[in-house]
mmCIF file of C-alpha atoms in Angstrom:
data_model
loop_
_atom_site.group_PDB
_atom_site.id
_atom_site.type_symbol
_atom_site.label_atom_id
_atom_site.label_comp_id
_atom_site.label_asym_id
_atom_site.label_seq_id
_atom_site.Cartn_x
_atom_site.Cartn_y
_atom_site.Cartn_z
ATOM 1 C CA MET B 1317 45.815 205.423 59.358
ATOM 2 C CA PHE B 1318 47.250 203.354 62.198
ATOM 3 C CA ALA B 1319 49.222 205.354 64.619
ATOM 4 C CA PRO B 1320 51.032 204.416 67.927
ATOM 5 C CA VAL B 1321 48.809 206.755 69.925
ATOM 6 C CA PRO B 1322 45.786 208.729 68.505
ATOM 7 C CA GLY B 1323 45.949 212.479 67.922
ATOM 8 C CA ASP B 1324 48.366 214.821 66.270
ATOM 9 C CA ARG B 1325 51.637 215.432 68.012
ATOM 10 C CA PRO B 1326 53.869 217.279 65.500
ATOM 11 C CA ASN B 1327 56.577 218.019 68.337
ATOM 12 C CA ASP B 1328 56.981 214.169 68.942
ATOM 13 C CA VAL B 1329 59.725 212.682 66.870
ATOM 14 C CA ASP B 1330 58.505 209.148 67.196
ATOM 15 C CA TRP B 1331 54.996 210.079 66.025
ATOM 16 C CA LEU B 1332 56.474 212.226 63.243
ATOM 17 C CA ARG B 1333 58.611 209.433 62.089
ATOM 18 C CA PHE B 1334 55.721 207.068 62.132
ATOM 19 C CA ARG B 1335 53.154 209.398 60.437
ATOM 20 C CA LEU B 1336 55.734 210.550 57.755
ATOM 21 C CA MET B 1337 57.557 207.308 56.904
ATOM 22 C CA GLY B 1338 55.390 204.678 58.378
ATOM 23 C CA LEU B 1339 58.208 203.307 60.482
ATOM 24 C CA SER B 1340 58.015 201.811 63.983
ATOM 25 C CA ASN B 1341 60.946 202.308 66.267
ATOM 26 C CA PRO B 1342 62.382 198.875 65.742
ATOM 27 C CA ALA B 1343 62.300 199.343 61.922
ATOM 28 C CA TYR B 1344 63.747 202.800 62.130
ATOM 29 C CA PHE B 1345 66.523 201.823 64.505
ATOM 30 C CA GLY B 1346 67.208 198.654 62.383
ATOM 31 C CA MET B 1347 67.823 200.972 59.303
ATOM 32 C CA PHE B 1348 70.230 203.055 61.370
ATOM 33 C CA ALA B 1349 72.132 199.870 62.658
ATOM 34 C CA ARG B 1350 72.539 198.951 58.981
ATOM 35 C CA ARG B 1351 73.842 202.471 58.247
ATOM 36 C CA ARG B 1352 76.228 202.287 61.208
ATOM 37 C CA MET B 1353 77.458 198.921 59.839
ATOM 38 C CA ALA B 1354 78.046 200.515 56.448
ATOM 39 C CA LEU B 1355 79.765 203.556 57.811
ATOM 40 C CA TYR B 1356 81.925 202.178 60.473
ATOM 41 C CA GLY B 1357 82.115 198.433 59.905
ATOM 42 C CA ASP B 1358 80.183 197.489 63.037
ATOM 43 C CA THR B 1359 79.063 193.770 63.128
ATOM 44 C CA GLN B 1360 76.189 191.787 64.510
ATOM 45 C CA ASP B 1361 78.662 190.673 67.223
ATOM 46 C CA ASP B 1362 79.355 194.302 68.083
ATOM 47 C CA PHE B 1363 75.708 194.904 68.610
ATOM 48 C CA ALA B 1364 75.274 191.744 70.635
ATOM 49 C CA ALA B 1365 78.154 192.631 72.873
ATOM 50 C CA VAL B 1366 76.061 195.610 74.246
ATOM 51 C CA LYS B 1367 73.289 193.072 75.399
ATOM 52 C CA VAL B 1368 76.021 190.855 76.800
ATOM 53 C CA LYS B 1369 77.505 193.718 78.825
ATOM 54 C CA ASN B 1370 74.060 194.981 80.041
ATOM 55 C CA SER B 1371 73.148 191.517 81.150
ATOM 56 C CA GLU B 1372 76.253 190.985 83.098
ATOM 57 C CA HIS B 1373 75.717 194.200 84.898
ATOM 58 C CA GLY B 1374 72.106 193.351 85.500
ATOM 59 C CA SER B 1375 73.070 189.817 87.025
ATOM 60 C CA SER B 1376 74.938 191.673 89.690
ATOM 61 C CA ASN B 1377 72.157 194.180 90.599
ATOM 62 C CA PRO B 1378 69.602 192.957 92.982
ATOM 63 C CA ASN B 1379 67.211 195.467 91.916
ATOM 64 C CA ALA B 1380 67.629 194.930 87.981
ATOM 65 C CA ARG B 1381 64.570 193.932 86.089
ATOM 66 C CA TYR B 1382 66.429 191.077 84.418
ATOM 67 C CA ALA B 1383 69.053 189.027 86.058
ATOM 68 C CA LYS B 1384 69.834 186.325 83.307
ATOM 69 C CA VAL B 1385 73.324 186.612 81.657
ATOM 70 C CA PHE B 1386 73.293 186.235 77.920
ATOM 71 C CA THR B 1387 76.273 185.413 75.564
ATOM 72 C CA VAL B 1388 76.786 186.711 72.042
ATOM 73 C CA ASP B 1389 75.592 183.322 70.813
ATOM 74 C CA ASP B 1390 72.297 183.698 72.786
ATOM 75 C CA VAL B 1391 71.695 187.147 71.296
ATOM 76 C CA ASN B 1392 72.661 186.085 67.786
ATOM 77 C CA ALA B 1393 70.320 183.108 67.929
ATOM 78 C CA SER B 1394 67.300 185.249 69.027
ATOM 79 C CA PRO B 1395 64.581 185.981 66.380
ATOM 80 C CA VAL B 1396 65.245 188.921 64.035
ATOM 81 C CA VAL B 1397 62.875 191.891 64.840
ATOM 82 C CA ALA B 1398 64.133 194.466 62.277
ATOM 83 C CA ASP B 1399 67.158 193.438 60.394
ATOM 84 C CA PRO B 1400 69.934 193.412 61.872
ATOM 85 C CA LEU B 1401 68.205 193.947 65.303
ATOM 86 C CA ARG B 1402 67.242 190.907 67.105
ATOM 87 C CA LEU B 1403 64.788 190.215 69.844
ATOM 88 C CA LEU B 1404 67.315 190.305 72.781
ATOM 89 C CA GLU B 1405 68.576 193.655 71.491
ATOM 90 C CA ILE B 1406 65.371 195.431 71.458
ATOM 91 C CA CYS B 1407 64.324 197.344 74.643
ATOM 92 C CA SER B 1408 61.465 195.795 76.471
ATOM 93 C CA THR B 1409 58.523 197.932 77.194
ATOM 94 C CA SER B 1410 58.924 199.548 80.584
ATOM 95 C CA ASP B 1411 57.109 202.279 82.453
ATOM 96 C CA GLY B 1412 58.501 203.891 85.519
ATOM 97 C CA GLY B 1413 59.449 207.022 87.302
ATOM 98 C CA ALA B 1414 61.981 208.593 89.431
ATOM 99 C CA ALA B 1415 62.169 211.566 91.772
ATOM 100 C CA LEU B 1416 64.830 213.850 93.168
ATOM 101 C CA VAL B 1417 64.037 216.096 96.171
ATOM 102 C CA VAL B 1418 66.113 219.176 95.894
ATOM 103 C CA SER B 1419 66.243 221.647 98.913
ATOM 104 C CA SER B 1420 68.504 224.231 100.540
ATOM 105 C CA LEU B 1421 71.434 223.021 102.583
ATOM 106 C CA ASP B 1422 69.909 224.529 105.680
ATOM 107 C CA PHE B 1423 66.476 222.668 105.077
ATOM 108 C CA ALA B 1424 68.363 219.451 104.633
ATOM 109 C CA ARG B 1425 70.193 219.908 107.842
ATOM 110 C CA LYS B 1426 67.130 220.806 109.747
ATOM 111 C CA LYS B 1427 65.699 217.494 108.577
ATOM 112 C CA GLY B 1428 68.592 215.555 109.986
ATOM 113 C CA ILE B 1429 70.703 215.104 106.906
ATOM 114 C CA LYS B 1430 74.175 215.439 108.200
ATOM 115 C CA ASP B 1431 76.036 215.565 104.913
ATOM 116 C CA PRO B 1432 73.600 216.626 102.256
ATOM 117 C CA VAL B 1433 74.715 216.089 98.641
ATOM 118 C CA LYS B 1434 75.606 219.395 96.723
ATOM 119 C CA ILE B 1435 74.869 219.755 93.031
ATOM 120 C CA ALA B 1436 77.801 221.094 91.217
ATOM 121 C CA GLY B 1437 76.147 221.253 87.815
ATOM 122 C CA ILE B 1438 73.534 219.915 85.652
ATOM 123 C CA SER B 1439 72.900 219.563 81.923
ATOM 124 C CA THR B 1440 70.234 218.084 79.514
ATOM 125 C CA VAL B 1441 70.937 217.337 75.983
ATOM 126 C CA SER B 1442 69.159 216.126 72.884
ATOM 127 C CA PRO B 1443 69.549 216.262 69.082
ATOM 128 C CA THR B 1444 68.269 219.302 67.389
ATOM 129 C CA TYR B 1445 64.544 219.217 66.496
ATOM 130 C CA PRO B 1446 62.262 219.176 64.683
ATOM 131 C CA ASN B 1447 64.336 217.186 62.274
ATOM 132 C CA ALA B 1448 62.324 213.884 62.037
ATOM 133 C CA ILE B 1449 65.292 212.159 60.463
ATOM 134 C CA ILE B 1450 68.099 212.108 63.039
ATOM 135 C CA ASP B 1451 71.485 210.919 61.908
ATOM 136 C CA MET B 1452 71.873 208.279 64.706
ATOM 137 C CA PRO B 1453 75.544 207.586 64.297
ATOM 138 C CA TYR B 1454 76.102 211.086 65.730
ATOM 139 C CA PHE B 1455 73.052 211.082 68.193
ATOM 140 C CA ALA B 1456 73.076 213.938 70.649
ATOM 141 C CA SER B 1457 76.925 214.222 70.443
ATOM 142 C CA ASP B 1458 76.696 217.453 68.643
ATOM 143 C CA SER B 1459 74.860 219.149 71.649
ATOM 144 C CA TRP B 1460 76.662 217.400 74.549
ATOM 145 C CA TYR B 1461 80.126 218.184 73.177
ATOM 146 C CA SER B 1462 79.398 221.971 73.182
ATOM 147 C CA VAL B 1463 77.987 221.771 76.587
ATOM 148 C CA ALA B 1464 80.646 219.543 78.063
ATOM 149 C CA ILE B 1465 83.657 221.337 76.654
ATOM 150 C CA GLY B 1466 82.548 224.537 78.281
ATOM 151 C CA THR B 1467 82.504 222.790 81.703
ATOM 152 C CA ILE B 1468 85.935 221.183 81.480
ATOM 153 C CA PRO B 1469 88.614 223.509 83.061
ATOM 154 C CA SER B 1470 91.005 224.910 80.469
ATOM 155 C CA ARG B 1471 94.078 223.323 82.314
ATOM 156 C CA ILE B 1472 92.868 219.654 81.562
ATOM 157 C CA ARG B 1473 91.456 220.278 78.035
#
């Protein structure tokens, strides 16, 4: 059987989805885009607006991978990859990395950092696994809400 990467990875939702349903990411997300259209009345132009917004932000960022600004018409004229998703709406393959150095305030000051950043809080959320079929219209909102509501002072809730 063809698989994106060889080997068994039962904890990897992408691998599970491909293995169980034979769906690549574009096909899977295309189905969920159709479902979102049926549930909420989203249109192709609504999806295209996301690419338009992102391209506008990228055009003003000198470090952006892509600087070209696209219009809704540009997006809607691009080839269909997995109905209703079009080529300009699909994420390009990108490998990268990021790092954050965390230290004590004393250590940072000893290294010449006059006003070190203080971390007030941190949270990581994801949908509940190992459900291989995620209800994308509600993707991760179930977990972030319960975390976020606990961090908001009661006087402003």
